[in-house]
């Protein structure tokens, strides 16, 4: 038990160290590659905001931290453009969520997006070409809060060359794009790999659920960060892909978990949770498609509650069965899930604060908290945990299958001679009987005077004679259509499906024996 505890602590430390090294290595590579090839200005700290409430009052803020608007309210963001930092042929780029957007320079409308939208627009990426005369003045962004939609808030306000504005989603987020873009590609390949492994019946169901989870996770994150626009230009498709992935994500996760070596009670609970998430996704999709309401947005709070319940269920099961996990894959999985679940709680709490403006963000720590990306931290940790766990699980399955095949091979192998034994011969004879095979030749023979050799020269000499006979039989029978083996004691058996081969083998075998006797 003490040895197991020492190994467990060493495994956990090694696992944590591996995660840190992996993240650091990717960060170093990205820093070396950098974003220096795209010059840009960051304006997030220069913004001033006015929130026009329904009662006619106006809330002013000298930063991008303001109370969340409700349906019908307007958020006016003033973006100053410093003439000293003038950039020719530039574009103002920013992101916002589920809002109708208008961008003005003085009385000129530069952009109009999402006006009259009743379905999700998701993470809008707005590219606004800036007139040269706007430098030294300011641009006005108006966000109109839509009914039944999440609170509107702009983010990541940058100015960069218009010709390079396509790279906006990557600026400052190359790490996330590299990780989750790679995950998207790998998950597709992993699905085909799992399907291929099905032929050998090695860990296929978990592999398919795992690849599906990685696929939905990567799609959601890429949509959440606006990176889907790099691959798909259609805003509606990006929005639906993002929200559908968010609702689908728990389904393959619980499908994966219930195929883990957990107790029967936990397996039933995970299966029930899987069915609940499937039903909830279908209901949300039906509401989205067949009603005028935005089902995905309207039911988002319920989805968060279900996510909390699911995380609590997993955490409870981890605590309950913590001491029962002895294999490496389970240790990695349960340790990583426990850490990841804590990030989920923090992310949902952050979303609630951000949506309902519980605190008003008057404190610096609260501003940092509501803008911290716990979702990415959770996804990075959790997906890497699943990857490591699945690698160990697959390796264990392959090892177990190899051991099983080795045991089967040994079960049909004669230990002394290294040729097939009686059990193997009887297996082939039974197959011949089932197939009703005809026209075969069956040979039985034994070693003459073996008992006399044992009594006179010892059993080691008798073993030498048996092994020599087996070696001669092996040399002449290999490559022939049939089977052979040691049937027991000094008795051997050979079967040939072709009469001509039987005659050839008999002649060759007697020549081998005569040559051995002469030696």
Short mmCIF file of C-alpha atoms in Angstrom, two decimals:
data_model
loop_
_atom_site.label_atom_id
_atom_site.label_comp_id
_atom_site.label_asym_id
_atom_site.label_seq_id
_atom_site.Cartn_x
_atom_site.Cartn_y
_atom_site.Cartn_z
CA UNK A 1 0.00 0.00 0.00
CA UNK A 2 2.86 2.39 0.84
CA UNK A 3 4.56 1.51 -2.42
CA UNK A 4 1.36 2.25 -4.33
CA UNK A 5 1.04 5.65 -2.60
CA UNK A 6 4.61 6.53 -3.53
CA UNK A 7 4.01 5.52 -7.16
CA UNK A 8 0.72 7.44 -7.21
CA UNK A 9 2.35 10.65 -5.96
CA UNK A 10 5.15 10.25 -8.48
CA UNK A 11 2.63 9.68 -11.30
CA UNK A 12 0.61 12.76 -10.34
CA UNK A 13 3.73 14.94 -10.12
CA UNK A 14 4.91 13.64 -13.48
CA UNK A 15 1.47 14.31 -14.99
CA UNK A 16 1.35 17.88 -13.66
CA UNK A 17 4.88 18.55 -14.80
CA UNK A 18 4.05 17.21 -18.28
CA UNK A 19 1.09 19.60 -18.59
CA UNK A 20 3.19 22.59 -17.53
CA UNK A 21 6.02 21.69 -19.91
CA UNK A 22 3.58 21.17 -22.78
CA UNK A 23 1.85 24.53 -22.23
CA UNK A 24 5.20 26.30 -21.83
CA UNK A 25 6.62 24.73 -24.98
CA UNK A 26 3.63 25.77 -27.09
CA UNK A 27 3.76 29.28 -25.59
CA UNK A 28 7.48 29.60 -26.42
CA UNK A 29 6.88 28.46 -30.00
CA UNK A 30 4.06 30.96 -30.42
CA UNK A 31 6.10 33.76 -28.86
CA UNK A 32 8.97 32.97 -31.21
CA UNK A 33 6.58 33.00 -34.18
CA UNK A 34 4.73 35.99 -32.74
CA UNK A 35 2.24 38.45 -34.23
CA UNK A 36 4.93 40.91 -35.29
CA UNK A 37 4.07 40.48 -38.97
CA UNK A 38 0.69 42.18 -38.35
CA UNK A 39 1.01 45.69 -36.85
CA UNK A 40 -1.99 46.71 -34.76
CA UNK A 41 -3.16 49.15 -32.09
CA UNK A 42 -4.99 48.02 -28.95
CA UNK A 43 -7.76 50.41 -27.89
CA UNK A 44 -9.50 48.51 -25.08
CA UNK A 45 -8.12 50.83 -22.40
CA UNK A 46 -9.06 54.02 -24.29
CA UNK A 47 -12.80 53.35 -24.54
CA UNK A 48 -15.55 55.34 -22.86
CA UNK A 49 -19.05 53.89 -22.55
CA UNK A 50 -22.57 55.27 -22.08
CA UNK A 51 -25.40 52.85 -21.27
CA UNK A 52 -28.82 54.30 -22.14
CA UNK A 53 -31.37 52.66 -19.84
CA UNK A 54 -35.08 52.28 -20.53
CA UNK A 55 -35.97 54.86 -17.87
CA UNK A 56 -34.04 57.53 -19.79
CA UNK A 57 -31.02 57.61 -17.48
CA UNK A 58 -27.50 57.30 -18.84
CA UNK A 59 -24.74 55.41 -17.06
CA UNK A 60 -21.25 56.62 -17.95
CA UNK A 61 -18.04 54.59 -17.64
CA UNK A 62 -14.48 55.54 -18.52
CA UNK A 63 -13.64 51.93 -19.33
CA UNK A 64 -15.20 48.89 -20.97
CA UNK A 65 -16.63 47.77 -17.61
CA UNK A 66 -20.29 48.66 -17.31
CA UNK A 67 -23.54 47.17 -16.09
CA UNK A 68 -25.09 44.58 -18.37
CA UNK A 69 -27.93 46.00 -20.49
CA UNK A 70 -31.40 44.51 -20.70
CA UNK A 71 -33.60 44.12 -23.78
CA UNK A 72 -34.25 47.46 -25.47
CA UNK A 73 -31.29 49.29 -23.92
CA UNK A 74 -28.40 50.69 -25.90
CA UNK A 75 -24.67 50.66 -25.21
CA UNK A 76 -22.74 53.51 -26.85
CA UNK A 77 -18.98 53.01 -27.03
CA UNK A 78 -16.72 55.93 -28.00
CA UNK A 79 -13.44 54.86 -29.63
CA UNK A 80 -10.85 57.66 -29.79
CA UNK A 81 -8.32 57.51 -32.63
CA UNK A 82 -5.02 59.18 -31.78
CA UNK A 83 -3.71 61.14 -34.78
CA UNK A 84 -0.13 60.47 -33.63
CA UNK A 85 -0.72 56.75 -34.24
CA UNK A 86 -2.36 57.19 -37.61
CA UNK A 87 -2.39 54.09 -39.81
CA UNK A 88 -3.18 54.35 -43.52
CA UNK A 89 -5.90 52.13 -44.97
CA UNK A 90 -6.80 50.79 -41.54
CA UNK A 91 -9.81 48.91 -40.19
CA UNK A 92 -11.39 48.99 -36.74
CA UNK A 93 -11.97 45.42 -35.57
CA UNK A 94 -13.89 44.24 -32.52
CA UNK A 95 -16.05 41.39 -31.35
CA UNK A 96 -19.49 41.40 -29.75
CA UNK A 97 -22.13 38.86 -28.82
CA UNK A 98 -25.75 38.58 -29.96
CA UNK A 99 -26.30 42.27 -30.58
CA UNK A 100 -27.46 44.60 -33.30
CA UNK A 101 -24.46 46.79 -34.12
CA UNK A 102 -24.11 50.17 -35.80
CA UNK A 103 -20.82 52.03 -36.21
CA UNK A 104 -20.78 55.78 -36.92
CA UNK A 105 -18.20 58.39 -37.76
CA UNK A 106 -19.97 61.65 -37.09
CA UNK A 107 -23.23 61.11 -39.04
CA UNK A 108 -21.80 58.59 -41.49
CA UNK A 109 -22.83 54.93 -40.99
CA UNK A 110 -19.74 52.77 -41.36
CA UNK A 111 -21.29 49.42 -40.43
CA UNK A 112 -24.71 47.93 -39.72
CA UNK A 113 -24.89 44.31 -38.49
CA UNK A 114 -27.56 42.17 -36.82
CA UNK A 115 -30.33 44.76 -37.03
CA UNK A 116 -33.68 42.94 -36.98
CA UNK A 117 -32.05 39.62 -36.09
CA UNK A 118 -34.26 37.19 -34.15
CA UNK A 119 -31.96 34.19 -34.20
CA UNK A 120 -28.43 33.94 -32.74
CA UNK A 121 -25.72 35.93 -34.42
CA UNK A 122 -23.15 34.38 -32.11
CA UNK A 123 -19.76 36.01 -31.81
CA UNK A 124 -19.85 38.82 -34.38
CA UNK A 125 -16.48 39.83 -35.78
CA UNK A 126 -16.84 43.38 -37.09
CA UNK A 127 -14.33 44.85 -39.55
CA UNK A 128 -14.96 48.56 -40.07
CA UNK A 129 -12.88 50.40 -42.71
CA UNK A 130 -11.79 53.71 -41.18
CA UNK A 131 -11.91 56.93 -43.21
CA UNK A 132 -8.65 58.87 -43.08
CA UNK A 133 -10.40 61.92 -41.59
CA UNK A 134 -11.44 59.86 -38.53
CA UNK A 135 -7.91 60.03 -37.10
CA UNK A 136 -7.69 62.65 -34.39
CA UNK A 137 -11.42 62.23 -33.71
CA UNK A 138 -13.53 59.28 -32.52
CA UNK A 139 -15.77 56.54 -33.85
CA UNK A 140 -19.06 55.67 -32.16
CA UNK A 141 -20.22 52.06 -31.74
CA UNK A 142 -23.84 51.44 -30.75
CA UNK A 143 -24.93 48.03 -29.46
CA UNK A 144 -28.67 47.36 -29.28
CA UNK A 145 -29.53 44.69 -26.74
CA UNK A 146 -31.85 42.10 -28.32
CA UNK A 147 -34.66 40.35 -26.46
CA UNK A 148 -33.91 36.86 -25.06
CA UNK A 149 -30.24 37.31 -25.91
CA UNK A 150 -27.18 37.32 -23.73
CA UNK A 151 -25.81 40.67 -22.58
CA UNK A 152 -23.97 42.59 -25.27
CA UNK A 153 -20.39 43.65 -24.65
CA UNK A 154 -17.64 44.52 -27.10
CA UNK A 155 -14.17 43.09 -26.69
CA UNK A 156 -10.71 43.04 -28.22
CA UNK A 157 -10.93 46.43 -29.94
CA UNK A 158 -8.02 46.76 -32.37
CA UNK A 159 -6.96 48.85 -35.35
CA UNK A 160 -4.91 47.08 -38.00
CA UNK A 161 -4.29 47.30 -41.76
CA UNK A 162 -7.53 46.57 -43.60
CA UNK A 163 -5.78 44.16 -45.94
CA UNK A 164 -4.71 42.07 -42.93
CA UNK A 165 -7.98 42.32 -41.00
CA UNK A 166 -8.73 38.67 -41.77
CA UNK A 167 -6.09 37.79 -39.13
CA UNK A 168 -7.94 39.69 -36.38
CA UNK A 169 -9.25 36.57 -34.54
CA UNK A 170 -5.66 35.29 -34.21
CA UNK A 171 -4.10 38.40 -32.71
CA UNK A 172 -3.27 37.63 -29.12
CA UNK A 173 -5.01 34.25 -29.40
CA UNK A 174 -2.62 32.19 -31.50
CA UNK A 175 -2.09 29.79 -28.61
CA UNK A 176 -5.79 28.94 -28.43
CA UNK A 177 -6.11 28.66 -32.20
CA UNK A 178 -3.11 26.35 -32.43
CA UNK A 179 -4.37 24.09 -29.63
CA UNK A 180 -8.03 23.90 -30.57
CA UNK A 181 -7.49 24.05 -34.31
CA UNK A 182 -5.15 21.10 -33.93
CA UNK A 183 -7.68 19.40 -31.67
CA UNK A 184 -10.36 19.83 -34.34
CA UNK A 185 -8.18 18.15 -36.96
CA UNK A 186 -6.93 15.43 -34.64
CA UNK A 187 -10.43 14.59 -33.38
CA UNK A 188 -11.56 13.90 -36.95
CA UNK A 189 -8.55 11.65 -37.52
CA UNK A 190 -9.13 10.00 -34.15
CA UNK A 191 -12.69 9.15 -35.15
CA UNK A 192 -11.43 7.26 -38.20
CA UNK A 193 -8.72 5.66 -36.07
CA UNK A 194 -11.34 4.47 -33.56
CA UNK A 195 -13.43 3.10 -36.40
CA UNK A 196 -10.39 1.25 -37.74
CA UNK A 197 -9.62 -0.12 -34.27
CA UNK A 198 -13.14 -1.50 -34.18
CA UNK A 199 -11.94 -4.19 -36.56
CA UNK A 200 -9.66 -5.43 -33.78
CA UNK A 201 -12.22 -4.67 -31.05
CA UNK A 202 -9.74 -2.58 -29.07
CA UNK A 203 -11.30 0.22 -27.02
CA UNK A 204 -13.46 1.49 -29.85
CA UNK A 205 -16.51 2.96 -28.11
CA UNK A 206 -14.48 5.15 -25.77
CA UNK A 207 -12.36 6.30 -28.69
CA UNK A 208 -15.41 7.34 -30.69
CA UNK A 209 -16.96 9.20 -27.75
CA UNK A 210 -13.62 10.81 -26.98
CA UNK A 211 -13.13 12.03 -30.56
CA UNK A 212 -16.72 13.36 -30.61
CA UNK A 213 -16.10 15.25 -27.37
CA UNK A 214 -12.87 16.77 -28.70
CA UNK A 215 -14.66 17.76 -31.91
CA UNK A 216 -17.55 19.51 -30.12
CA UNK A 217 -15.16 21.14 -27.64
CA UNK A 218 -12.90 22.54 -30.34
CA UNK A 219 -15.86 23.79 -32.42
CA UNK A 220 -17.37 25.54 -29.40
CA UNK A 221 -14.11 27.23 -28.40
CA UNK A 222 -13.25 28.31 -31.94
CA UNK A 223 -16.74 29.80 -32.26
CA UNK A 224 -16.60 31.38 -28.81
CA UNK A 225 -13.37 33.18 -29.75
CA UNK A 226 -14.59 34.09 -33.25
CA UNK A 227 -11.99 31.87 -34.90
CA UNK A 228 -14.54 29.95 -36.96
CA UNK A 229 -14.61 33.02 -39.22
CA UNK A 230 -11.16 31.97 -40.41
CA UNK A 231 -12.75 28.82 -41.89
CA UNK A 232 -16.41 29.76 -42.45
CA UNK A 233 -17.59 33.20 -43.55
CA UNK A 234 -21.30 32.57 -42.91
CA UNK A 235 -22.21 34.18 -39.55
CA UNK A 236 -25.33 32.07 -39.09
CA UNK A 237 -23.44 28.82 -39.59
CA UNK A 238 -20.75 29.95 -37.13
CA UNK A 239 -23.36 30.88 -34.52
CA UNK A 240 -25.32 27.64 -34.81
CA UNK A 241 -22.11 25.58 -34.79
CA UNK A 242 -20.96 27.30 -31.60
CA UNK A 243 -24.22 26.90 -29.67
CA UNK A 244 -24.93 23.38 -30.92
CA UNK A 245 -21.43 22.31 -29.88
CA UNK A 246 -21.98 23.79 -26.40
CA UNK A 247 -25.20 21.81 -25.94
CA UNK A 248 -23.74 18.61 -27.43
CA UNK A 249 -20.48 18.67 -25.46
CA UNK A 250 -21.74 16.88 -22.29
CA UNK A 251 -23.25 13.98 -24.29
CA UNK A 252 -20.00 12.33 -25.47
CA UNK A 253 -18.38 13.17 -22.14
CA UNK A 254 -20.89 11.13 -20.13
CA UNK A 255 -20.84 8.48 -22.85
CA UNK A 256 -17.10 8.23 -22.30
CA UNK A 257 -17.37 8.24 -18.50
CA UNK A 258 -19.95 5.45 -18.28
CA UNK A 259 -17.55 3.21 -20.20
CA UNK A 260 -14.84 3.82 -17.64
CA UNK A 261 -14.24 1.07 -15.03
CA UNK A 262 -16.69 2.63 -12.54
CA UNK A 263 -19.25 0.96 -10.32
CA UNK A 264 -22.62 -0.15 -11.65
CA UNK A 265 -24.42 2.62 -9.76
CA UNK A 266 -22.16 5.32 -11.20
CA UNK A 267 -22.54 3.81 -14.66
CA UNK A 268 -26.33 4.04 -14.42
CA UNK A 269 -26.10 7.66 -13.23
CA UNK A 270 -23.80 8.61 -16.11
CA UNK A 271 -26.10 6.86 -18.58
CA UNK A 272 -29.09 8.77 -17.18
CA UNK A 273 -27.18 12.06 -17.45
CA UNK A 274 -26.28 11.22 -21.04
CA UNK A 275 -29.96 10.67 -21.90
CA UNK A 276 -30.96 13.93 -20.18
CA UNK A 277 -28.42 15.93 -22.18
CA UNK A 278 -29.53 14.27 -25.42
CA UNK A 279 -33.18 15.11 -24.69
CA UNK A 280 -32.28 18.68 -23.70
CA UNK A 281 -30.26 19.22 -26.87
CA UNK A 282 -33.09 17.90 -29.06
CA UNK A 283 -35.61 20.11 -27.24
CA UNK A 284 -33.36 23.19 -27.61
CA UNK A 285 -32.78 22.48 -31.30
CA UNK A 286 -36.52 21.99 -31.90
CA UNK A 287 -37.27 25.27 -30.10
CA UNK A 288 -34.65 27.01 -32.21
CA UNK A 289 -35.92 25.60 -35.51
CA UNK A 290 -39.69 25.42 -35.14
CA UNK A 291 -40.48 28.48 -33.00
CA UNK A 292 -39.79 32.20 -33.49
CA UNK A 293 -37.87 32.26 -30.20
CA UNK A 294 -34.14 31.76 -29.95
CA UNK A 295 -34.09 28.38 -28.21
CA UNK A 296 -30.34 28.14 -27.71
CA UNK A 297 -30.12 31.56 -26.05
CA UNK A 298 -33.37 31.31 -24.09
CA UNK A 299 -32.38 27.96 -22.57
CA UNK A 300 -28.75 28.89 -21.96
CA UNK A 301 -29.29 29.43 -18.22
CA UNK A 302 -30.86 25.98 -17.92
CA UNK A 303 -27.90 24.57 -19.83
CA UNK A 304 -25.54 26.15 -17.30
CA UNK A 305 -27.55 24.63 -14.45
CA UNK A 306 -27.40 21.20 -16.10
CA UNK A 307 -23.66 21.62 -16.57
CA UNK A 308 -23.29 22.43 -12.87
CA UNK A 309 -25.35 19.37 -11.95
CA UNK A 310 -23.30 17.19 -14.28
CA UNK A 311 -20.02 18.49 -12.87
CA UNK A 312 -21.30 17.94 -9.33
CA UNK A 313 -22.25 14.36 -10.23
CA UNK A 314 -18.80 13.65 -11.65
CA UNK A 315 -17.07 15.31 -8.70
CA UNK A 316 -19.17 13.29 -6.24
CA UNK A 317 -18.26 10.06 -8.03
CA UNK A 318 -14.57 10.99 -8.03
CA UNK A 319 -14.58 11.63 -4.28
CA UNK A 320 -16.55 8.44 -3.60
CA UNK A 321 -14.29 6.16 -5.63
CA UNK A 322 -10.97 7.98 -5.25
CA UNK A 323 -9.20 5.20 -3.31
CA UNK A 324 -10.35 2.50 -5.73
CA UNK A 325 -8.40 3.78 -8.72
CA UNK A 326 -5.14 1.90 -9.15
CA UNK A 327 -4.36 1.91 -12.88
CA UNK A 328 -2.51 4.84 -14.39
CA UNK A 329 -5.23 5.92 -16.84
CA UNK A 330 -7.85 6.18 -14.06
CA UNK A 331 -5.48 8.15 -11.84
CA UNK A 332 -4.82 10.65 -14.61
CA UNK A 333 -8.49 10.89 -15.58
CA UNK A 334 -9.86 11.36 -12.07
CA UNK A 335 -7.14 13.81 -10.98
CA UNK A 336 -7.57 15.89 -14.13
CA UNK A 337 -11.36 15.89 -14.00
CA UNK A 338 -11.32 17.06 -10.38
CA UNK A 339 -9.12 20.00 -11.42
CA UNK A 340 -11.15 20.71 -14.56
CA UNK A 341 -14.49 20.68 -12.74
CA UNK A 342 -13.26 23.46 -10.47
CA UNK A 343 -12.60 25.58 -13.58
CA UNK A 344 -16.16 24.86 -14.79
CA UNK A 345 -17.62 26.18 -11.54
CA UNK A 346 -15.48 29.31 -11.82
CA UNK A 347 -16.43 29.84 -15.48
CA UNK A 348 -20.16 29.51 -14.84
CA UNK A 349 -19.89 31.83 -11.84
CA UNK A 350 -18.01 34.32 -14.05
CA UNK A 351 -20.72 34.10 -16.75
CA UNK A 352 -23.44 34.76 -14.16
CA UNK A 353 -21.59 37.81 -12.84
CA UNK A 354 -20.98 39.05 -16.36
CA UNK A 355 -24.58 38.57 -17.46
CA UNK A 356 -26.37 39.96 -14.43
CA UNK A 357 -23.72 42.44 -13.27
CA UNK A 358 -23.95 41.25 -9.67
CA UNK A 359 -21.09 43.37 -8.42
CA UNK A 360 -20.92 46.24 -10.89
CA UNK A 361 -17.19 45.50 -11.35
CA UNK A 362 -16.13 48.28 -9.00
CA UNK A 363 -13.15 46.31 -7.71
CA UNK A 364 -10.07 45.53 -9.75
CA UNK A 365 -10.06 41.86 -8.73
CA UNK A 366 -13.66 41.51 -9.92
CA UNK A 367 -12.81 43.06 -13.28
CA UNK A 368 -9.93 40.63 -13.66
CA UNK A 369 -12.16 37.73 -12.64
CA UNK A 370 -15.01 38.45 -15.10
CA UNK A 371 -12.50 38.79 -17.96
CA UNK A 372 -10.39 35.74 -17.11
CA UNK A 373 -10.77 32.88 -19.60
CA UNK A 374 -11.57 29.95 -17.30
CA UNK A 375 -13.20 28.17 -20.25
CA UNK A 376 -9.91 27.89 -22.10
CA UNK A 377 -8.12 26.78 -18.94
CA UNK A 378 -10.76 24.11 -18.39
CA UNK A 379 -10.71 22.89 -21.98
CA UNK A 380 -6.93 22.78 -22.19
CA UNK A 381 -6.64 20.84 -18.95
CA UNK A 382 -9.59 18.54 -19.52
CA UNK A 383 -8.86 17.63 -23.14
CA UNK A 384 -5.21 16.93 -22.37
CA UNK A 385 -6.31 14.82 -19.41
CA UNK A 386 -8.62 12.83 -21.67
CA UNK A 387 -5.88 12.48 -24.28
CA UNK A 388 -3.36 11.17 -21.76
CA UNK A 389 -5.94 8.91 -20.14
CA UNK A 390 -7.08 7.55 -23.48
CA UNK A 391 -3.49 6.92 -24.57
CA UNK A 392 -2.80 4.96 -21.39
CA UNK A 393 -6.14 3.14 -21.67
CA UNK A 394 -5.46 2.18 -25.29
CA UNK A 395 -1.93 1.10 -24.43
CA UNK A 396 -3.29 -1.03 -21.60
CA UNK A 397 -5.90 -2.55 -23.91
CA UNK A 398 -3.26 -3.38 -26.53
CA UNK A 399 -1.01 -4.82 -23.85
CA UNK A 400 -3.85 -6.90 -22.42
CA UNK A 401 -4.76 -8.13 -25.89
CA UNK A 402 -1.12 -9.05 -26.53
CA UNK A 403 -0.95 -10.90 -23.22
CA UNK A 404 -4.21 -12.67 -24.02
CA UNK A 405 -2.88 -13.71 -27.42
CA UNK A 406 0.35 -14.86 -25.81
CA UNK A 407 -1.57 -16.97 -23.28
CA UNK A 408 -3.65 -18.46 -26.08
CA UNK A 409 -0.51 -19.22 -28.03
CA UNK A 410 1.09 -20.86 -25.00
CA UNK A 411 -2.09 -22.84 -24.35
CA UNK A 412 -1.75 -24.45 -27.80
CA UNK A 413 2.04 -24.86 -27.67
CA UNK A 414 4.06 -27.79 -26.39
CA UNK A 415 6.58 -26.39 -23.90
CA UNK A 416 9.28 -29.03 -24.48
CA UNK A 417 9.39 -29.06 -28.27
CA UNK A 418 7.96 -25.68 -29.24
CA UNK A 419 5.52 -27.21 -31.74
CA UNK A 420 1.68 -27.30 -31.43
CA UNK A 421 0.37 -29.56 -28.65
CA UNK A 422 -2.52 -32.00 -28.35
CA UNK A 423 -5.03 -29.23 -27.60
CA UNK A 424 -4.17 -27.50 -30.86
CA UNK A 425 -4.45 -30.75 -32.81
CA UNK A 426 -7.85 -31.52 -31.28
CA UNK A 427 -9.02 -28.00 -32.16
CA UNK A 428 -8.13 -28.57 -35.81
CA UNK A 429 -9.74 -32.02 -35.78
CA UNK A 430 -12.97 -30.53 -34.42
CA UNK A 431 -12.92 -27.87 -37.15
CA UNK A 432 -12.46 -30.57 -39.77
CA UNK A 433 -15.43 -32.45 -38.36
CA UNK A 434 -17.60 -29.33 -38.39
CA UNK A 435 -16.56 -28.56 -41.97
CA UNK A 436 -17.12 -32.22 -42.93
CA UNK A 437 -13.79 -32.21 -44.70
CA UNK A 438 -12.97 -35.21 -46.88
CA UNK A 439 -9.91 -36.45 -48.75
CA UNK A 440 -7.33 -35.71 -46.06
CA UNK A 441 -4.47 -37.88 -44.76
CA UNK A 442 -3.94 -38.34 -41.00
CA UNK A 443 -0.63 -39.71 -39.71
CA UNK A 444 0.10 -40.99 -36.19
CA UNK A 445 3.60 -42.07 -35.18
CA UNK A 446 5.76 -42.40 -32.09
CA UNK A 447 9.42 -42.57 -31.09
CA UNK A 448 10.70 -46.17 -30.96
CA UNK A 449 12.32 -47.48 -27.76
CA UNK A 450 11.89 -44.20 -25.87
CA UNK A 451 11.34 -45.96 -22.52
CA UNK A 452 14.58 -47.95 -22.98
CA UNK A 453 16.49 -44.74 -23.72
CA UNK A 454 15.03 -43.09 -20.60
CA UNK A 455 15.90 -46.06 -18.39
CA UNK A 456 19.42 -46.46 -19.80
CA UNK A 457 20.59 -42.89 -20.40
CA UNK A 458 18.14 -40.81 -18.32
CA UNK A 459 15.13 -38.67 -19.12
CA UNK A 460 17.28 -35.86 -20.50
CA UNK A 461 18.31 -38.14 -23.35
CA UNK A 462 14.67 -39.03 -23.95
CA UNK A 463 13.84 -35.32 -24.12
CA UNK A 464 16.59 -34.86 -26.70
CA UNK A 465 15.08 -37.61 -28.87
CA UNK A 466 11.60 -36.09 -28.60
CA UNK A 467 12.88 -32.62 -29.51
CA UNK A 468 14.86 -34.00 -32.45
CA UNK A 469 11.74 -35.76 -33.76
CA UNK A 470 9.68 -32.59 -33.32
CA UNK A 471 12.31 -30.50 -35.11
CA UNK A 472 12.36 -32.92 -38.04
CA UNK A 473 8.55 -32.87 -38.21
CA UNK A 474 8.51 -29.08 -38.10
CA UNK A 475 11.02 -28.77 -40.95
CA UNK A 476 9.13 -31.03 -43.33
CA UNK A 477 5.58 -29.87 -42.46
CA UNK A 478 5.92 -26.10 -42.50
CA UNK A 479 4.34 -24.52 -45.54
CA UNK A 480 2.11 -27.51 -46.21
CA UNK A 481 -1.68 -27.35 -46.18
CA UNK A 482 -2.67 -29.03 -42.91
CA UNK A 483 -1.42 -29.18 -39.31
CA UNK A 484 0.89 -31.15 -37.05
CA UNK A 485 1.80 -31.42 -33.37
CA UNK A 486 2.89 -33.51 -30.40
CA UNK A 487 -0.12 -35.52 -29.32
CA UNK A 488 1.36 -36.61 -25.99
CA UNK A 489 4.40 -38.49 -24.62
CA UNK A 490 6.29 -39.90 -27.60
CA UNK A 491 3.29 -39.66 -29.95
CA UNK A 492 3.06 -37.20 -32.82
CA UNK A 493 0.30 -36.36 -35.29
CA UNK A 494 0.29 -34.81 -38.74
CA UNK A 495 -2.64 -34.10 -41.05
CA UNK A 496 -2.48 -33.13 -44.71
CA UNK A 497 -5.36 -31.96 -46.85
CA UNK A 498 -3.61 -33.07 -50.07
CA UNK A 499 -2.59 -36.73 -50.63
CA UNK A 500 0.41 -35.74 -52.73
CA UNK A 501 1.80 -33.55 -49.92
CA UNK A 502 1.34 -36.39 -47.42
CA UNK A 503 3.49 -38.76 -49.50
CA UNK A 504 6.19 -36.11 -49.94
CA UNK A 505 6.26 -35.30 -46.22
CA UNK A 506 6.49 -38.98 -45.22
CA UNK A 507 9.52 -39.51 -47.46
CA UNK A 508 11.21 -36.30 -46.31
CA UNK A 509 10.49 -37.04 -42.65
CA UNK A 510 12.02 -40.55 -42.80
CA UNK A 511 15.13 -39.10 -44.47
CA UNK A 512 15.47 -36.57 -41.62
CA UNK A 513 15.11 -39.31 -38.99
CA UNK A 514 17.59 -41.63 -40.73
CA UNK A 515 20.14 -38.82 -41.01
CA UNK A 516 19.73 -38.08 -37.30
CA UNK A 517 20.13 -41.78 -36.40
CA UNK A 518 23.32 -41.97 -38.44
CA UNK A 519 24.74 -38.99 -36.55
#
